[in-house]
mmCIF file of C-alpha atoms in Angstrom:
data_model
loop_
_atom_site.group_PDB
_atom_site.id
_atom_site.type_symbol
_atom_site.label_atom_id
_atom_site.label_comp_id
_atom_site.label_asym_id
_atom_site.label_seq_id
_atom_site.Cartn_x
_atom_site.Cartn_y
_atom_site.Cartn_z
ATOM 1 C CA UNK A 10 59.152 15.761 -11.850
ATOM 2 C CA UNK A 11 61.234 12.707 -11.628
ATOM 3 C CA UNK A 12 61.310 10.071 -14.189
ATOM 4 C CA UNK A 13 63.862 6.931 -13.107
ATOM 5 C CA UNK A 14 61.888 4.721 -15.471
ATOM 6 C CA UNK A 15 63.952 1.371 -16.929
ATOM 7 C CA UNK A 16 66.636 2.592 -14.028
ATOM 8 C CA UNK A 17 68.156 -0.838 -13.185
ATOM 9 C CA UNK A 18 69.829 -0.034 -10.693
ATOM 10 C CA UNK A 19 67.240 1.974 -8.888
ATOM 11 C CA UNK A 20 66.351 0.415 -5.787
ATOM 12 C CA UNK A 21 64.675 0.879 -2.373
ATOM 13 C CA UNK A 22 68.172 2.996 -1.193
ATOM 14 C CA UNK A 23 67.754 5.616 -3.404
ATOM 15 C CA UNK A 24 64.124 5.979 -2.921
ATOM 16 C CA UNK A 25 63.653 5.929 0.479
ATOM 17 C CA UNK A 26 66.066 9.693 -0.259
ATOM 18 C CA UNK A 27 63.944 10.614 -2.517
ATOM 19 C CA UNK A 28 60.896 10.257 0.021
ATOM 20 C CA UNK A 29 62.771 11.890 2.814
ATOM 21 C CA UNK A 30 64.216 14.691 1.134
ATOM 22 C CA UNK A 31 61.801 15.868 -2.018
ATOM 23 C CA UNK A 32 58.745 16.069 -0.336
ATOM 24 C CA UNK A 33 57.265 18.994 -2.698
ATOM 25 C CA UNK A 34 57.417 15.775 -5.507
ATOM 26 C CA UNK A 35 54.099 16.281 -7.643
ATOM 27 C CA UNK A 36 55.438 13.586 -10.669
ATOM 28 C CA UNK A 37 57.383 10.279 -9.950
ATOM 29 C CA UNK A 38 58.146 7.622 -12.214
ATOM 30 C CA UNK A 39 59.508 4.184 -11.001
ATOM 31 C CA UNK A 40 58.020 1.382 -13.703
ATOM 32 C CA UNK A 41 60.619 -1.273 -14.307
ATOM 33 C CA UNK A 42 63.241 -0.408 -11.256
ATOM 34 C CA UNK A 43 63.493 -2.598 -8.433
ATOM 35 C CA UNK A 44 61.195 -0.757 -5.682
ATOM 36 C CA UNK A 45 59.451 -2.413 -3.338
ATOM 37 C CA UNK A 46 56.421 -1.671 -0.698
ATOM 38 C CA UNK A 47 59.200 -0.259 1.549
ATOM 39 C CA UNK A 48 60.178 2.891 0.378
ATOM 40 C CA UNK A 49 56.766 3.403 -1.552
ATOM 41 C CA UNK A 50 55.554 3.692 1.612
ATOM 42 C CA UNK A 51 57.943 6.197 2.648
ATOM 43 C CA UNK A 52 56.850 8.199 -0.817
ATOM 44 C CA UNK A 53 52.893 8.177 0.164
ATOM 45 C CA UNK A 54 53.814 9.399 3.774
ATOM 46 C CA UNK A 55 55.831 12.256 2.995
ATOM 47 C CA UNK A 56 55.137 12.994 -0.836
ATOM 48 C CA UNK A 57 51.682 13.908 -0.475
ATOM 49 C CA UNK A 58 51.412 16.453 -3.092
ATOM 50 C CA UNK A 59 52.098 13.527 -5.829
ATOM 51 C CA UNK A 60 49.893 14.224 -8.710
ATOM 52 C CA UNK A 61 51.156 11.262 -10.828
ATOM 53 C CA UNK A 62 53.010 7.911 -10.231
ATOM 54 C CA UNK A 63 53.656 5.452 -12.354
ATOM 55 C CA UNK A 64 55.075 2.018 -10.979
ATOM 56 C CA UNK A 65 54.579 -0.345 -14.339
ATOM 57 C CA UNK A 66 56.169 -3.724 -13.320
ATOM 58 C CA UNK A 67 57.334 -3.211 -9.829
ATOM 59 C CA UNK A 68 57.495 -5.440 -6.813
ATOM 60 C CA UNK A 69 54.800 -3.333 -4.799
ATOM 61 C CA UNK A 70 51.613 -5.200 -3.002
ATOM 62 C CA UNK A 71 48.555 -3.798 -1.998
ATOM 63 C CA UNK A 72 50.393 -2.757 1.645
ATOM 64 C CA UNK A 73 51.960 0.234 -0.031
ATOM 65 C CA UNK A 74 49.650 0.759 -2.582
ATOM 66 C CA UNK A 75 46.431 1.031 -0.222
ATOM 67 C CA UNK A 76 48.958 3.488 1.822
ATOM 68 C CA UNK A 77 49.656 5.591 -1.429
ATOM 69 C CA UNK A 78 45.963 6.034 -1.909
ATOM 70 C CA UNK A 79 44.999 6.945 1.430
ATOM 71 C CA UNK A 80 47.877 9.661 1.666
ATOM 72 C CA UNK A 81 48.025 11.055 -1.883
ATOM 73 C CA UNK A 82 44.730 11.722 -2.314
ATOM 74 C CA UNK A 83 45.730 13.686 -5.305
ATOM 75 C CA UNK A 84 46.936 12.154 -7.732
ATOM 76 C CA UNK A 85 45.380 12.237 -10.968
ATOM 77 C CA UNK A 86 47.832 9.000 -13.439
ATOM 78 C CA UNK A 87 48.077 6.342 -11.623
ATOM 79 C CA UNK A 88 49.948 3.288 -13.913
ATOM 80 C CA UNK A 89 49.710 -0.048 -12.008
ATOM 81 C CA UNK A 90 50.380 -2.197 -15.421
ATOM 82 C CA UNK A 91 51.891 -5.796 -14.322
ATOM 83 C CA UNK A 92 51.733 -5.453 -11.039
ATOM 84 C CA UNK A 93 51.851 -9.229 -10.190
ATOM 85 C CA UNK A 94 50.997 -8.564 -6.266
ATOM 86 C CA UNK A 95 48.341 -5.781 -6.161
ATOM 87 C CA UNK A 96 44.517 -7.051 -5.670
ATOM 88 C CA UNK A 97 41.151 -5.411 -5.417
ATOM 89 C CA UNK A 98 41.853 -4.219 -1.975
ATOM 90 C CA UNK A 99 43.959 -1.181 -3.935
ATOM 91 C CA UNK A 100 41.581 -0.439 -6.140
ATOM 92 C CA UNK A 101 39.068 -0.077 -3.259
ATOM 93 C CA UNK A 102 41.157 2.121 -1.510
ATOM 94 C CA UNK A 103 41.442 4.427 -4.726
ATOM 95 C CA UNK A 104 37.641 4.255 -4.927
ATOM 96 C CA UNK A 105 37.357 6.254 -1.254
ATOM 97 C CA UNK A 106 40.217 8.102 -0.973
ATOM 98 C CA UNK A 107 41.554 9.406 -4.996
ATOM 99 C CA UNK A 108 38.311 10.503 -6.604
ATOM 100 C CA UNK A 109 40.591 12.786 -8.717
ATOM 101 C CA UNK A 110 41.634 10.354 -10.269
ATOM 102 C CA UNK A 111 41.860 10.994 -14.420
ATOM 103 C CA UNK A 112 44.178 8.069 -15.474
ATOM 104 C CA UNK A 113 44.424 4.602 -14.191
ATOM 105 C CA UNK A 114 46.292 1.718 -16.131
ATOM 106 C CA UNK A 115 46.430 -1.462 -14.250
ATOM 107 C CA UNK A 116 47.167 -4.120 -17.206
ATOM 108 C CA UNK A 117 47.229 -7.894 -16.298
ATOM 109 C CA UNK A 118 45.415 -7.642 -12.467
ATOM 110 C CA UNK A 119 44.030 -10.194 -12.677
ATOM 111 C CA UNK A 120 42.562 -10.260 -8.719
ATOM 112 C CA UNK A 121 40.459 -7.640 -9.960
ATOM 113 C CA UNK A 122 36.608 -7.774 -9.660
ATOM 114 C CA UNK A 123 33.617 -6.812 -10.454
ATOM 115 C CA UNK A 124 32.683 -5.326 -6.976
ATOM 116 C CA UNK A 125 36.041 -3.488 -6.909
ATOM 117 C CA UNK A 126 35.948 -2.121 -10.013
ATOM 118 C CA UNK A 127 32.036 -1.015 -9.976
ATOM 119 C CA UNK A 128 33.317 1.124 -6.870
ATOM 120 C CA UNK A 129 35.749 2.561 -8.533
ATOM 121 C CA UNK A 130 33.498 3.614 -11.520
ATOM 122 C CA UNK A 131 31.051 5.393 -8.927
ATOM 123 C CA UNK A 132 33.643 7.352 -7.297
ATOM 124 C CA UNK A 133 36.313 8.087 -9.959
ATOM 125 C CA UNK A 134 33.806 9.887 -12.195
ATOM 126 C CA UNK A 135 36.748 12.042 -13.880
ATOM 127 C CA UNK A 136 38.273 8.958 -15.370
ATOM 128 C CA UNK A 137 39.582 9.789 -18.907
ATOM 129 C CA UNK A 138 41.847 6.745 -19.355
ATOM 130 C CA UNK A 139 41.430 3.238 -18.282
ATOM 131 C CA UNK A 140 43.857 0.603 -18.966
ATOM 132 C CA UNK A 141 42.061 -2.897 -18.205
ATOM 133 C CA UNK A 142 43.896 -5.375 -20.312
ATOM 134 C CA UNK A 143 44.014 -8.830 -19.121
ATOM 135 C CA UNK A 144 41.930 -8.141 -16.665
ATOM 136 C CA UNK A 145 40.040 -11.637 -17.257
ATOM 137 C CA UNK A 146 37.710 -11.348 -14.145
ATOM 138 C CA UNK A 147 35.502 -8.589 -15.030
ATOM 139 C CA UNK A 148 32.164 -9.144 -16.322
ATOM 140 C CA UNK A 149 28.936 -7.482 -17.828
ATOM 141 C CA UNK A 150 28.421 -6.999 -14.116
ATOM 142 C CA UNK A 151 31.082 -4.289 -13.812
ATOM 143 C CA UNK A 152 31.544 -3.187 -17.250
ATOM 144 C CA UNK A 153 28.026 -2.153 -17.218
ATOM 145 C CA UNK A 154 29.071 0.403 -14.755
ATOM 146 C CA UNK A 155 31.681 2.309 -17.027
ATOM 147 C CA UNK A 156 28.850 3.889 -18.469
ATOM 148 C CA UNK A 157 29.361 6.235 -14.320
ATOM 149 C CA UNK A 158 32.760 7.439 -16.499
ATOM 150 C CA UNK A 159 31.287 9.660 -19.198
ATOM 151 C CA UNK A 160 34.548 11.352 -19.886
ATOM 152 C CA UNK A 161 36.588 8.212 -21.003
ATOM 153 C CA UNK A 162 38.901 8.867 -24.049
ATOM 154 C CA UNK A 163 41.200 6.427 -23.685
ATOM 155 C CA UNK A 164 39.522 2.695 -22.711
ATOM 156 C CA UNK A 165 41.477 -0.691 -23.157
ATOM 157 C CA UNK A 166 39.555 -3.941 -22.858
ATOM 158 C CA UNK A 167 42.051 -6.113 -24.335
ATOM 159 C CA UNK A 168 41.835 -9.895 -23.630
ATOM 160 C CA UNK A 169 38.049 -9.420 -21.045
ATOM 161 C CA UNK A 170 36.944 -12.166 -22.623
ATOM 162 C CA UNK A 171 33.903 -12.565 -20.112
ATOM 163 C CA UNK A 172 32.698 -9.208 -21.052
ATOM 164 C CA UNK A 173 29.832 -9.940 -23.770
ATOM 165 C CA UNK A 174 28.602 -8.276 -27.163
ATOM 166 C CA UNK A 175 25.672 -6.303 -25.618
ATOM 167 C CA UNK A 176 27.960 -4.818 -22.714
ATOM 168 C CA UNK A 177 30.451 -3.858 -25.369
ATOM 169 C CA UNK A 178 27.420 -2.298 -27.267
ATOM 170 C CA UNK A 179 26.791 -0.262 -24.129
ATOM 171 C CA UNK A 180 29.842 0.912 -22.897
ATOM 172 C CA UNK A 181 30.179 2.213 -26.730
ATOM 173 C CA UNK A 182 27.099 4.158 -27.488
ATOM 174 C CA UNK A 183 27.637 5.759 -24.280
ATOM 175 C CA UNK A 184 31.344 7.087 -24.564
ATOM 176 C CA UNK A 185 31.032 8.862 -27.280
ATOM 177 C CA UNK A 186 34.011 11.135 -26.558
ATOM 178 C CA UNK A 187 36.381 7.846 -26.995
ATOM 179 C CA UNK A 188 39.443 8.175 -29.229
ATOM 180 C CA UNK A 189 41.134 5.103 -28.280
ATOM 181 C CA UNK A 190 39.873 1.529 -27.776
ATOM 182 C CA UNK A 191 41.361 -1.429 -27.657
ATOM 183 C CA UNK A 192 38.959 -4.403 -28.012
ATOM 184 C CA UNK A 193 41.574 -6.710 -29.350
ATOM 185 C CA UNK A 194 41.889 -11.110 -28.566
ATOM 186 C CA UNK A 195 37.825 -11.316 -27.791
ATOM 187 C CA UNK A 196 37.206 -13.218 -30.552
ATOM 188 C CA UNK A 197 33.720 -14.740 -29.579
ATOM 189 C CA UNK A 198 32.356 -11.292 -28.803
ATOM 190 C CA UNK A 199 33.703 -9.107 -31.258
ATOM 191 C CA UNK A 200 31.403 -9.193 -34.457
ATOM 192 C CA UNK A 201 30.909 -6.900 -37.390
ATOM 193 C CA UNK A 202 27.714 -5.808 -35.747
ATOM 194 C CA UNK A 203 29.637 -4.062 -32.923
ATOM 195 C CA UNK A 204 31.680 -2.808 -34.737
ATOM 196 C CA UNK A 205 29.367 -0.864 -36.630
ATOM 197 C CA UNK A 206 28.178 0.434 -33.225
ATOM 198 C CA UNK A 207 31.461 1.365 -32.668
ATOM 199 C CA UNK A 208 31.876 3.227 -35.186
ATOM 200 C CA UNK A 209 28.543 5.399 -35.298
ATOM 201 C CA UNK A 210 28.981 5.723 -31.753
ATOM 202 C CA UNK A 211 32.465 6.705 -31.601
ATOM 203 C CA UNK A 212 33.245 9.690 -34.757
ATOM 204 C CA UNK A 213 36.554 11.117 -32.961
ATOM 205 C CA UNK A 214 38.321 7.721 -32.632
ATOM 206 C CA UNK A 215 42.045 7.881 -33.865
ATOM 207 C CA UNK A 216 42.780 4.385 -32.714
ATOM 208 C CA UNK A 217 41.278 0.824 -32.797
ATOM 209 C CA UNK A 218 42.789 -2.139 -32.412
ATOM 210 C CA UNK A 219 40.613 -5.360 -33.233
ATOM 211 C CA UNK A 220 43.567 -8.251 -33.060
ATOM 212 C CA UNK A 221 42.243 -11.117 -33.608
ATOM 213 C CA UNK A 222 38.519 -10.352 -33.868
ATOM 214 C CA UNK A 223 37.813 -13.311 -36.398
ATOM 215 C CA UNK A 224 34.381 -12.933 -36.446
ATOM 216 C CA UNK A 225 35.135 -9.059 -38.342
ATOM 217 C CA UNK A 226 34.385 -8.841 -42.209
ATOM 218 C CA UNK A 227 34.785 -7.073 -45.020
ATOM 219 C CA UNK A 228 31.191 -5.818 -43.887
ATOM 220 C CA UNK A 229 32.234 -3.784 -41.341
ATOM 221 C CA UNK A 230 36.025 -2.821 -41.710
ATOM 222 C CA UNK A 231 35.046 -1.398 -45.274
ATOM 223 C CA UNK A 232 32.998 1.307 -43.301
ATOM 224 C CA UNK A 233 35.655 2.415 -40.364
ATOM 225 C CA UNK A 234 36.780 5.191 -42.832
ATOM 226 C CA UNK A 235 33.102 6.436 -43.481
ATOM 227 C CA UNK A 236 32.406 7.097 -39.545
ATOM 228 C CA UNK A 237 35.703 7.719 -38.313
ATOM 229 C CA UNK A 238 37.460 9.669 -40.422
ATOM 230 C CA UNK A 239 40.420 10.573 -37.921
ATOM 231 C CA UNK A 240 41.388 6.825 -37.403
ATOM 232 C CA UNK A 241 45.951 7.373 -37.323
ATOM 233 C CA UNK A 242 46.111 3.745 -35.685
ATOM 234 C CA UNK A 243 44.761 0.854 -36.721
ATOM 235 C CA UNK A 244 44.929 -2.861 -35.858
ATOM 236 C CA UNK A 245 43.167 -5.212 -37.622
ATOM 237 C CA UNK A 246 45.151 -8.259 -37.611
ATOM 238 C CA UNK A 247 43.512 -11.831 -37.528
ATOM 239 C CA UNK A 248 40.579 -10.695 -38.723
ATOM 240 C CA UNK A 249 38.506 -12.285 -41.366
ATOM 241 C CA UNK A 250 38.967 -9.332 -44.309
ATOM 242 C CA UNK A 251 39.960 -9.395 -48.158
ATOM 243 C CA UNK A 252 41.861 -6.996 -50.555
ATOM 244 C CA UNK A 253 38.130 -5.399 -50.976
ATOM 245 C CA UNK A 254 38.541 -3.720 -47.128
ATOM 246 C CA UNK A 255 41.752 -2.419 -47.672
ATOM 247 C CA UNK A 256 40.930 -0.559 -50.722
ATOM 248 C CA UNK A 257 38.149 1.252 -48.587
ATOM 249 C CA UNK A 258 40.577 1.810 -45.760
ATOM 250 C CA UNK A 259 42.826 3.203 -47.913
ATOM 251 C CA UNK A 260 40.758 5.851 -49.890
ATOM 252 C CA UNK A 261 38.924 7.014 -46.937
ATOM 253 C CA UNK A 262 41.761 6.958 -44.516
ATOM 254 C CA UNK A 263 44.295 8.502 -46.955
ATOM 255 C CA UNK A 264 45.309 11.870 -45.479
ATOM 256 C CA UNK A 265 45.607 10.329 -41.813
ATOM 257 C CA UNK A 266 46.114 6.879 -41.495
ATOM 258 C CA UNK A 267 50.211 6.236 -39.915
ATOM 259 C CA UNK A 268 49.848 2.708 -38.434
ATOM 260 C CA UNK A 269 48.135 -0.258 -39.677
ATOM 261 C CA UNK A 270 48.739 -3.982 -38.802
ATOM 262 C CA UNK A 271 47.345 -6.240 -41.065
ATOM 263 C CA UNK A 272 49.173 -9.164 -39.115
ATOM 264 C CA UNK A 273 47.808 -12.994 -40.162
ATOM 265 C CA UNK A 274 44.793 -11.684 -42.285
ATOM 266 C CA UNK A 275 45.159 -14.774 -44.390
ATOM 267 C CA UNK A 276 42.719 -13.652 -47.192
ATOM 268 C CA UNK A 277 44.853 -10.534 -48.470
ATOM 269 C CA UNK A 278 47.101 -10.423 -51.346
ATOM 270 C CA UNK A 279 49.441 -8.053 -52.752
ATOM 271 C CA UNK A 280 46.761 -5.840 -54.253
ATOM 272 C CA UNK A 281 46.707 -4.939 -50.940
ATOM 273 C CA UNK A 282 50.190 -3.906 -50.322
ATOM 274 C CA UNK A 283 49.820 -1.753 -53.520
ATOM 275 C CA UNK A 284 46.957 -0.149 -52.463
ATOM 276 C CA UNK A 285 48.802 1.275 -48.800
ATOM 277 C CA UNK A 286 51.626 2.542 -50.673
ATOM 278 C CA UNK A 287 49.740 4.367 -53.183
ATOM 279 C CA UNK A 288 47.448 6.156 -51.123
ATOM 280 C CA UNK A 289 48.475 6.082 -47.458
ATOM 281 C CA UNK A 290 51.092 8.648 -47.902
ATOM 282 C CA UNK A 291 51.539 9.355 -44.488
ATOM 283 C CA UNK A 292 51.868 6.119 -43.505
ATOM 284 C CA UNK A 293 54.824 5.189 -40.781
ATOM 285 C CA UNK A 294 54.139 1.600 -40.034
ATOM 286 C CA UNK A 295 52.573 -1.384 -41.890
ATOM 287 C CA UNK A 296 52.699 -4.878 -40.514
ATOM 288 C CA UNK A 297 51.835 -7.451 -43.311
ATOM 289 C CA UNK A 298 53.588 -10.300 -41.086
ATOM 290 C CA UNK A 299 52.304 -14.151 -41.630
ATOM 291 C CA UNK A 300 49.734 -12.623 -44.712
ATOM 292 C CA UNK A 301 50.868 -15.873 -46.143
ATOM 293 C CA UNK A 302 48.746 -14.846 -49.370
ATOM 294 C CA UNK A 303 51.560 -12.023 -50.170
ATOM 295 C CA UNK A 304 54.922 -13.118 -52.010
ATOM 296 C CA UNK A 305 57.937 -12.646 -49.839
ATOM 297 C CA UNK A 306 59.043 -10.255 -52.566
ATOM 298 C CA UNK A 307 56.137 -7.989 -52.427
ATOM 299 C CA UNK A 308 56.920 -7.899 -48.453
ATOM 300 C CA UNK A 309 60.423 -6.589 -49.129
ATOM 301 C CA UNK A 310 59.365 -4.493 -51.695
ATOM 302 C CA UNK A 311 56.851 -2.391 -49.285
ATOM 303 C CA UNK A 312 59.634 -2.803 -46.515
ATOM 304 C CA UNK A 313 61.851 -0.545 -48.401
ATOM 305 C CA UNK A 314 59.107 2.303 -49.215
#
C-alpha cells in the first residue's frame, strides 16, 4: 500500500521509481499530486497486481488510463473524480478488460456517454459503488442499464439532470441493497413521489442527500424516518419543508441521525433548531446556513451545543 495523496511535490520522478522498483504494488494512491500519463504508464506496465488506484484530480488522459485497464486487469477501486482529460474511450476499456471491478468514482466526466457507460454496466456486474456526479451526458438511455449492477450500495447521481423521474424510479426499486444515494441539484426530477419510492425501496439507506430538490415537501421528508430507520446522513437543503418535517425527522431518527444540512430551507424557524438539540443526541453536524427564518442568535446558540 502506498498512499502519496495531497503530496505536492509528488511528480512523474518519483513515480516512474515507484513503477520500476515496487512491482508487487496491490494499493496506490496519487489524487491531487502532479502525475501525468507518463509514469502512469510505467505503473500499468509493471504494477500489474494493482488492486486499487486512485488518481482524483490528476493530469492523466485516456492514453494511460486505457493502458492501466488493459494491464491491471485487477483492480477492484478505481477513483477517476475530476479528471478533466479522460473520455469514454477509458471507460470502454474498463468495460473489456476490469470486469472485477467493485468501485468506480469518476465525478465531473463529462465526455461520458450513454453507450460507454451501458457497456460498462454489462460487464462490471460486481459494481458496489458508483460515483457519477456531474456526469451531465447520461440519460434514461444508460441509467436504465444500472439496473445490470444489482449489488450497488453506494450510487451518486448528483447534478444528471437529463436523467428523468421514471428512470430514477427504476434504478431505485431495483437496488434495494443501496445505503448511499446522492440525488442532490435535479430539481425538475426530484419530487416527493420519488422519494417515497426511495424510501420503500431502499430500508438500509444511512445516507441521502436531496440538495436542492425544491419540488420535496413536508409530504415526503416527514416519512424518511418511518422507512429508513438507519438514515446517519442527511441532506436536505433547498428543499421546500417546514418546522412540521423536522419534528418527524427528529423523533424517528433520534438514536442515529449525526449529520443533517438543513442549508436555505427558507420555511424553518427556530422550533426547528430546538427540536435537533433535544432529540438528536448523537448529532455531530447541523448546517442551518441562509435559514433566513432563524434569528442569528438561535444560530449561535445551537453552534455552541
Amino acid at each position: 500500500v502506498l498512499i502519496l495523496s495531497l503530496c505536492s511535490n509528488i511528480s512523474d520522478k518519483s513515480i516512474l521509481a515507484v513503477g520500476t522498483y515496487c512491482t508487487a504494488l496491490q494499493w496506490l494512491d496519487l489524487s491531487y499530486t502532479e502525475v501525468t500519463d507518463v509514469s502512469i504508464n510505467v505503473i500499468a506496465r509493471n504494477c500489474s497486481s494493482l488492486t486499487a488506484l486512485k488518481l482524483n484530480w490528476c493530469s492523466v488522459s485516456d492514453v494511460s488510463l486505457q493502458e492501466v485497464a488493459n494491464k491491471c486487469e485487477r483492480l477492484k477501486v478505481l477513483e477517476l473524480d475530476l479528471c478533466p482529460n479522460m473520455t469514454h474511450k477509458t471507460i470502454t476499456s474498463l468495460s473489456s478488460h476490469c470486469k472485477d471491478l467493485e468501485e468506480l468514482y469518476m465525478k465531473h466526466c463529462v465526455e461520458l456517454t450513454d453507450e460507454s457507460l451501458s457497456d460498462l454496466c454489462t460487464s462490471c456486474t460486481m459494481l458496489r459503488c458508483l460515483g457519477l456526479a456531474e456526469c451531465s451526458n447520461i440519460t434514461d438511455k444508460a441509467a436504465v442499464m444500472l439496473n445490470q449492477c444489482s449489488y450497488l450500495q453506494y450510487l451518486d447521481l448528483r447534478e444528471c439532470k437529463l436523467i428523468s423521474t421514471s428512470s430514477l424510479e427504476s434504478i431505485v426499486r431495483n437496488h434495494n441493497s443501496l445505503t448511499s444515494l446522492d440525488i442532490s441539484l435535479n430539481s425538475e426530477n426530484v419530487t416527493d413521489q420519488l422519494l417515497l419510492t426511495t424510501l420503500k425501496s431502499c430500508p438500509s439507506l444511512k445516507s441521502l442527500k436531496l440538495l436542492w430538490a425544491t419540488q420535496v415537501t413536508d409530504a415526503s421528508v416527514s416519512e424518511i424516518g418511518s422507512y429508513c430507520t438507519s438514515i446517519t446522513s442527511l441532506d436536505i437543503g433547498g428543499t421546500s419543508i417546514t418546522d412540521v418535517s423536522i419534528d418527524s425527522l427528529c423523533r424517528k431518527l433520534s438514536a442515529s441521525l449525526k449529520n443533517l444540512s438543513l442549508c436555505s430551507c427558507k420555511q424553518l424557524t427556530q422550533k426547528s433548531v430546538f427540536l435537533v438539540t433535544k432529540h438528536c443526541t448523537r448529532l455531530e453536524l447541523l448546517n442551518i446556513t441562509l435559514c433566513t427564518k432563524i434569528p442569528p442568535t438561535v444560530v449561535t446558540l445551537a453552534s455552541q451545543l
